[in-house]
XYZ file of C-alpha atoms in Angstrom:
461
model
C 2.711 3.376 -18.558
C 0.850 0.512 -16.920
C 2.328 -2.849 -16.085
C 1.080 -4.594 -19.202
C 2.686 -1.955 -21.430
C 6.006 -2.197 -19.601
C 6.193 -5.950 -20.267
C 6.167 -5.214 -24.005
C 8.406 -2.134 -23.906
C 11.160 -2.860 -21.372
C 13.564 -5.619 -22.360
C 14.014 -8.192 -19.619
C 10.863 -7.214 -17.740
C 8.871 -10.167 -19.058
C 11.577 -12.445 -17.648
C 11.063 -10.851 -14.225
C 7.286 -11.222 -14.488
C 7.577 -14.872 -15.518
C 9.569 -15.551 -12.341
C 6.818 -14.151 -10.113
C 5.032 -16.948 -8.274
C 1.607 -15.344 -7.935
C -0.845 -17.847 -6.512
C -4.263 -16.401 -7.281
C -6.091 -15.617 -10.531
C -7.128 -12.365 -8.837
C -3.479 -11.510 -8.187
C -2.537 -12.138 -11.804
C -5.435 -9.977 -12.963
C -4.398 -7.115 -10.680
C -0.744 -7.388 -11.699
C -1.466 -6.600 -15.346
C -3.112 -3.288 -14.431
C -0.659 -2.028 -11.809
C 0.124 1.682 -12.289
C 3.530 3.319 -12.719
C 4.223 4.737 -9.256
C 5.573 8.294 -9.336
C 5.252 9.590 -5.791
C 8.033 8.850 -3.324
C 5.542 7.935 -0.597
C 3.738 5.385 -2.803
C 6.960 3.668 -3.829
C 8.387 3.601 -0.313
C 5.146 2.144 1.077
C 5.204 -0.732 -1.423
C 8.913 -1.409 -0.914
C 8.448 -1.480 2.875
C 5.614 -4.000 2.477
C 7.879 -6.232 0.372
C 10.592 -5.904 3.015
C 8.150 -6.821 5.812
C 7.087 -9.979 3.971
C 10.747 -10.859 3.335
C 11.252 -10.918 7.107
C 8.358 -13.368 7.431
C 9.681 -15.590 4.623
C 13.135 -15.703 6.200
C 11.684 -16.693 9.586
C 11.661 -20.504 9.443
C 9.163 -20.707 12.319
C 6.601 -19.051 10.032
C 7.062 -21.407 7.081
C 4.087 -23.700 7.775
C 1.654 -20.806 8.202
C 3.061 -19.105 5.107
C 2.534 -22.307 3.131
C -1.089 -22.476 4.320
C -1.585 -18.846 3.335
C -0.290 -19.453 -0.178
C -2.582 -22.463 -0.551
C -5.532 -20.284 0.457
C -4.510 -17.645 -2.062
C -4.784 -20.173 -4.895
C -8.556 -20.155 -4.436
C -9.002 -16.392 -4.781
C -10.618 -15.896 -8.174
C -11.221 -12.624 -9.988
C -14.956 -12.209 -9.269
C -15.233 -8.422 -9.316
C -17.957 -8.639 -12.029
C -20.089 -10.640 -9.589
C -19.633 -7.954 -6.933
C -20.600 -5.319 -9.496
C -23.801 -7.196 -10.337
C -24.589 -7.397 -6.652
C -23.979 -3.666 -6.191
C -26.197 -2.840 -9.160
C -29.167 -4.598 -7.554
C -29.204 -7.665 -9.775
C -30.414 -11.036 -8.525
C -27.422 -13.331 -8.115
C -27.568 -16.938 -9.299
C -26.455 -19.986 -7.315
C -23.004 -20.168 -8.922
C -22.346 -16.516 -8.083
C -23.651 -16.996 -4.548
C -21.265 -19.933 -4.188
C -18.383 -17.755 -5.445
C -19.215 -15.051 -2.907
C -19.533 -17.532 -0.046
C -16.292 -19.295 -0.973
C -14.466 -15.992 -1.238
C -15.781 -14.661 2.091
C -14.722 -17.843 3.925
C -11.259 -17.748 2.307
C -10.900 -14.044 3.114
C -11.699 -14.749 6.756
C -9.059 -17.508 6.843
C -6.458 -15.346 5.095
C -7.093 -12.527 7.536
C -6.592 -14.936 10.460
C -3.333 -16.321 9.036
C -1.839 -12.890 8.258
C -2.378 -11.922 11.893
C -0.424 -15.014 12.960
C 2.310 -14.074 10.494
C 2.282 -10.496 11.839
C 1.823 -8.982 8.385
C 0.684 -5.674 9.805
C -0.048 -3.809 6.564
C -2.769 -6.275 5.512
C -6.285 -5.313 6.497
C -9.681 -6.151 5.001
C -13.275 -5.350 5.998
C -15.082 -7.928 8.140
C -17.235 -10.192 5.956
C -18.847 -12.221 8.734
C -22.363 -11.017 7.851
C -21.831 -12.232 4.297
C -20.838 -15.661 5.594
C -23.819 -15.808 7.973
C -26.184 -14.910 5.134
C -24.826 -17.570 2.795
C -24.207 -20.230 5.442
C -27.403 -20.666 7.441
C -26.260 -24.148 8.500
C -23.081 -22.593 10.015
C -20.737 -25.216 8.563
C -18.391 -22.796 6.718
C -17.769 -25.203 3.884
C -17.221 -24.065 0.253
C -20.596 -25.178 -1.045
C -23.859 -23.415 -1.738
C -27.471 -24.147 -2.628
C -30.801 -22.732 -1.473
C -30.803 -24.440 1.920
C -33.943 -25.637 3.701
C -32.780 -23.451 6.576
C -33.744 -20.353 4.581
C -37.484 -21.175 4.742
C -39.735 -23.549 6.655
C -42.141 -23.453 3.728
C -39.371 -24.507 1.372
C -38.374 -27.377 3.652
C -41.999 -28.536 3.822
C -42.454 -28.394 0.035
C -39.251 -30.346 -0.579
C -40.370 -32.997 1.905
C -43.759 -33.151 0.172
C -42.208 -33.582 -3.266
C -40.127 -36.495 -1.993
C -43.285 -38.202 -0.748
C -44.994 -37.482 -4.071
C -42.161 -39.171 -5.965
C -42.533 -42.327 -3.893
C -46.307 -42.404 -4.362
C -46.207 -41.527 -8.090
C -48.309 -38.429 -7.480
C -48.035 -35.554 -9.985
C -45.269 -33.213 -8.829
C -45.221 -30.533 -11.545
C -47.202 -28.037 -9.452
C -44.951 -28.679 -6.443
C -41.811 -28.105 -8.512
C -43.150 -24.825 -9.825
C -44.011 -23.680 -6.310
C -40.529 -24.646 -5.085
C -38.856 -22.792 -7.965
C -40.863 -19.652 -7.248
C -39.956 -19.806 -3.574
C -36.258 -20.396 -4.382
C -36.271 -17.393 -6.727
C -37.781 -15.258 -3.975
C -35.075 -16.431 -1.547
C -32.337 -15.570 -4.104
C -33.848 -12.114 -4.472
C -33.860 -11.566 -0.701
C -30.292 -12.880 -0.343
C -29.114 -10.587 -3.155
C -30.804 -7.595 -1.493
C -29.256 -8.472 1.849
C -25.757 -8.843 0.350
C -25.878 -5.706 -1.834
C -24.693 -3.326 0.951
C -21.551 -5.472 1.321
C -20.560 -5.315 -2.366
C -17.976 -2.556 -1.831
C -16.421 -4.343 1.147
C -16.186 -7.524 -0.899
C -14.387 -5.644 -3.693
C -12.009 -4.013 -1.219
C -11.221 -7.382 0.354
C -10.567 -8.965 -3.044
C -8.281 -6.118 -4.100
C -6.292 -6.267 -0.857
C -5.891 -10.044 -0.999
C -4.735 -9.852 -4.634
C -2.284 -7.121 -3.610
C -0.993 -9.283 -0.750
C -0.426 -12.120 -3.216
C 1.663 -9.815 -5.424
C 3.674 -8.497 -2.458
C 4.510 -12.047 -1.344
C 5.565 -12.922 -4.909
C 7.806 -9.833 -5.063
C 9.443 -10.737 -1.754
C 10.067 -14.331 -2.867
C 11.517 -13.076 -6.159
C 13.906 -10.715 -4.373
C 15.261 -13.601 -2.303
C 15.411 -15.954 -5.277
C 17.521 -13.782 -7.617
C 19.267 -11.451 -5.171
C 17.390 -8.173 -5.554
C 17.848 -5.361 -3.028
C 15.609 -2.680 -1.596
C 16.474 0.662 -3.268
C 16.454 4.046 -1.588
C 14.471 6.868 -3.150
C 16.788 9.697 -4.232
C 15.975 13.253 -5.278
C 18.996 14.399 -7.286
C 21.142 11.562 -8.588
C 20.547 7.891 -9.337
C 23.340 5.580 -8.180
C 23.796 1.852 -8.660
C 26.370 -0.327 -6.932
C 26.821 -3.693 -8.662
C 23.929 -3.303 -11.072
C 23.227 -6.543 -12.933
C 20.838 -7.800 -15.588
C 18.898 -10.848 -14.310
C 18.099 -12.496 -17.639
C 21.605 -12.094 -19.085
C 23.119 -13.180 -15.777
C 20.980 -16.319 -15.905
C 21.934 -17.024 -19.520
C 25.629 -16.710 -18.653
C 25.255 -18.993 -15.634
C 23.833 -21.706 -17.875
C 27.063 -21.480 -19.891
C 29.222 -21.541 -16.751
C 30.034 -17.850 -16.984
C 29.451 -14.896 -14.679
C 27.862 -11.524 -15.289
C 30.062 -8.593 -14.233
C 27.976 -6.077 -12.254
C 28.528 -2.385 -12.947
C 28.597 0.739 -10.769
C 27.115 3.839 -12.361
C 25.810 7.260 -11.361
C 23.163 9.069 -13.407
C 22.783 12.802 -12.685
C 20.016 15.058 -13.972
C 22.047 15.793 -17.114
C 22.940 13.746 -20.183
C 25.880 11.337 -20.125
C 27.654 9.935 -23.170
C 28.938 6.362 -22.907
C 31.626 5.182 -25.297
C 33.463 1.896 -25.593
C 34.392 -0.785 -28.065
C 31.803 -3.045 -29.650
C 30.800 -6.059 -27.526
C 31.753 -4.335 -24.269
C 28.272 -4.095 -22.804
C 27.072 -0.561 -23.544
C 23.675 -1.706 -24.803
C 23.318 -4.165 -21.924
C 24.043 -1.344 -19.481
C 21.207 0.739 -20.939
C 18.892 -2.275 -20.799
C 19.830 -2.870 -17.162
C 19.221 0.749 -16.173
C 15.829 0.748 -17.917
C 14.857 -2.505 -16.213
C 15.933 -1.368 -12.742
C 14.073 1.940 -13.098
C 10.948 0.118 -14.242
C 11.129 -2.393 -11.407
C 11.409 0.416 -8.859
C 8.376 2.214 -10.227
C 6.224 -0.883 -10.042
C 7.319 -1.483 -6.459
C 9.932 -4.212 -6.967
C 13.330 -4.527 -5.364
C 16.045 -3.966 -7.982
C 18.964 -5.965 -9.434
C 21.848 -4.275 -7.630
C 23.776 -4.634 -4.385
C 22.719 -1.092 -3.465
C 20.723 1.523 -5.303
C 19.518 5.089 -4.879
C 17.031 5.889 -7.612
C 15.241 9.088 -8.607
C 11.637 8.300 -9.669
C 10.676 9.590 -13.121
C 7.442 10.102 -15.028
C 8.505 7.758 -17.810
C 11.409 5.864 -19.363
C 11.945 6.623 -23.049
C 14.164 4.286 -25.053
C 15.582 4.553 -28.531
C 17.584 1.507 -29.540
C 18.585 -0.077 -32.802
C 16.506 -3.162 -31.976
C 13.237 -1.379 -31.271
C 12.705 0.699 -34.375
C 9.026 1.062 -35.097
C 9.295 2.109 -38.692
C 6.474 4.500 -39.400
C 4.531 4.212 -42.638
C 7.468 2.686 -44.503
C 9.994 5.291 -43.359
C 13.638 4.300 -42.999
C 15.191 3.386 -39.673
C 16.915 6.761 -39.605
C 13.681 8.678 -40.227
C 11.901 6.703 -37.523
C 14.744 7.364 -35.115
C 14.754 11.094 -35.764
C 10.993 11.262 -35.297
C 11.513 9.466 -31.999
C 14.084 12.125 -31.001
C 11.548 14.804 -31.868
C 8.938 13.096 -29.682
C 11.414 12.908 -26.798
C 12.246 16.597 -27.274
C 8.576 17.606 -27.137
C 7.970 15.622 -23.969
C 11.092 17.013 -22.323
C 10.036 20.535 -23.310
C 6.618 20.000 -21.734
C 8.249 19.579 -18.338
C 7.993 15.812 -17.897
C 10.577 14.240 -15.613
C 12.103 11.636 -17.922
C 14.812 9.012 -18.052
C 16.009 8.904 -21.673
C 18.162 6.024 -22.912
C 19.500 6.220 -26.473
C 21.611 3.467 -27.981
C 23.860 4.333 -30.928
C 21.986 7.423 -32.074
C 22.221 8.144 -35.839
C 24.210 4.976 -36.433
C 22.741 4.589 -39.930
C 24.002 7.899 -41.280
C 27.503 9.145 -42.128
C 29.991 10.042 -39.346
C 29.934 13.805 -40.008
C 26.168 14.171 -39.812
C 25.920 11.455 -37.156
C 28.310 13.321 -34.879
C 26.375 16.551 -35.415
C 23.054 14.880 -34.615
C 24.338 13.276 -31.415
C 25.930 16.560 -30.334
C 22.714 18.453 -31.046
C 20.588 15.996 -29.081
C 23.041 16.204 -26.181
C 22.842 20.011 -26.205
C 19.046 19.872 -26.117
C 18.944 17.325 -23.291
C 21.483 19.350 -21.323
C 19.530 22.605 -21.757
C 16.396 20.870 -20.479
C 18.141 18.961 -17.651
C 17.020 15.576 -18.922
C 18.428 12.569 -17.078
C 19.830 10.500 -19.935
C 22.421 7.994 -21.121
C 23.515 7.964 -24.758
C 25.894 5.425 -26.260
C 27.822 6.333 -29.388
C 30.877 5.565 -31.490
C 31.028 9.111 -32.860
C 33.391 11.842 -31.714
C 31.191 14.359 -29.924
C 31.631 18.098 -30.423
C 29.710 19.360 -27.402
C 30.778 19.606 -23.772
C 29.100 16.912 -21.674
C 29.693 14.272 -19.052
C 31.452 11.265 -20.548
C 31.849 7.683 -19.409
C 33.801 4.934 -21.090
C 33.443 1.189 -20.748
C 36.949 -0.007 -19.898
C 36.731 -2.827 -22.424
C 39.611 -5.148 -23.231
C 41.992 -5.670 -20.333
C 45.776 -5.610 -20.516
C 45.978 -9.407 -20.389
C 43.757 -9.675 -23.461
C 46.541 -8.466 -25.711
C 48.646 -11.519 -24.877
C 45.785 -14.031 -24.849
C 44.189 -16.230 -27.434
C 40.627 -14.895 -27.496
C 37.604 -16.449 -29.145
C 33.817 -16.157 -28.848
C 33.751 -18.698 -26.033
C 36.107 -16.878 -23.673
C 35.896 -13.248 -24.810
C 33.909 -12.030 -21.795
C 36.765 -13.164 -19.512
C 38.999 -10.555 -21.153
C 36.597 -7.606 -21.060
C 36.150 -5.257 -18.122
C 32.535 -4.069 -18.328
C 32.889 -1.379 -15.657
C 32.638 2.301 -16.606
C 34.970 5.168 -15.766
C 35.004 8.906 -16.302
C 36.411 9.897 -19.693
C 37.981 13.297 -20.309
C 38.965 12.741 -23.920
C 36.609 13.151 -26.882
C 38.252 10.214 -28.645
C 36.301 7.029 -29.250
C 37.666 3.451 -29.248
C 39.010 1.944 -32.471
C 38.826 -1.800 -31.862
C 36.489 -2.939 -34.635
C 39.321 -4.622 -36.542
C 40.453 -6.564 -33.498
C 36.918 -7.708 -32.718
C 36.500 -8.828 -36.339
C 39.533 -11.068 -35.902
C 38.291 -12.391 -32.543
C 34.905 -13.438 -33.877
C 36.510 -15.353 -36.742
C 36.294 -13.106 -39.798
C 38.656 -14.490 -42.458
C 42.197 -13.103 -42.707
C 41.639 -12.278 -46.370
C 38.828 -9.913 -45.445
C 40.490 -8.384 -42.347
C 43.616 -7.686 -44.423
C 41.409 -5.552 -46.672
C 40.186 -3.703 -43.566
C 43.776 -3.076 -42.432
C 44.734 -1.691 -45.823
C 42.168 1.086 -45.624
C 42.792 1.747 -41.948
C 46.493 2.240 -42.671
C 45.671 4.510 -45.587
C 43.533 6.735 -43.375
C 46.269 7.342 -40.770
């Protein structure tokens, strides 16, 4: 999975990306192609870089230099194609030569500022020879043309053409001679710059990466993300939260309740009443895992996370119905795909929301139990929410749900979250909550209809 795919696949990740204040077009280009980091060393290196920049951001004495750096980053365009043309021996035009000169001067300035800021991980090749080649007048200003300083002959011809214009003498031959000489100078400049094409690409990549690291560090401060530890056996979150839902609740004057959860290398069933946050919990786990593996801090007070090869999600809101198949058929095919990938030895995080919800309780319970057995046999790290009674032995968690005070309170859609405890606890029973009737009443379903519900519930006891 690359970054661009994760934006489409992981709910809430686009919100995180939209909050990133990346300054440069080159940084935005690099961001979209970032790889899914799997190795502990790669992830830790990126997280440490984010942490180092956080220290700089929090140091008020560095704020002016940091502001200058971010202004410089705004001018870093994605000009890798120009570097490729240079490397391939093509003659570069004046616009491209300007782009290279402008970039080399900015890179030099950025390198100088990062040293002042003591950002030790940032390092780029020296591009001074590039600047000298493109700046024969030694002014280091972001401008380029074929300067007189490149050739005495060129300077003489240009002076001659100016005299010719004043004296109304034919200048066509002079112009042609000047153009030929300018073309020859462009060819020589392109040949001289070609050996530096790789260094230019390296510098551009590193500056774009620096831009992304700074944006990640600013984001972590802005929304309260924390640096996770890399674990090997069990993933643990303390006060895990979902940034987009937390923000939406804040707008309404409400607060998101963070959740503590541990995820071992075996499947876990999560039960709980409707509207008690089971689906949100799965979304939050998927988002935090994804953020880790792209080198972000995560939305939790503390976290220890086991890296995985991929996150696989099956949820009622992401059915990709195949060739007109039903939701159930699509879901079962998705389970089969997960099974094949687990069997192949991939290290996966599997998140399944309300498996087999569209079939009858007897078969639904059997399907969930069978999937749990398979995931357990293959040691697949997974969370599965369900309302079915499960027949297999597995780890069980339950969302606490409605609190004691809720039974005496007048609850409606505006205040319901104040009466729900979204934390999870170990569950030893195989029973599942039966609060659908109560929730129907809370959300305003008519008494005439809920009385019908009660009739059949009483008959089934």
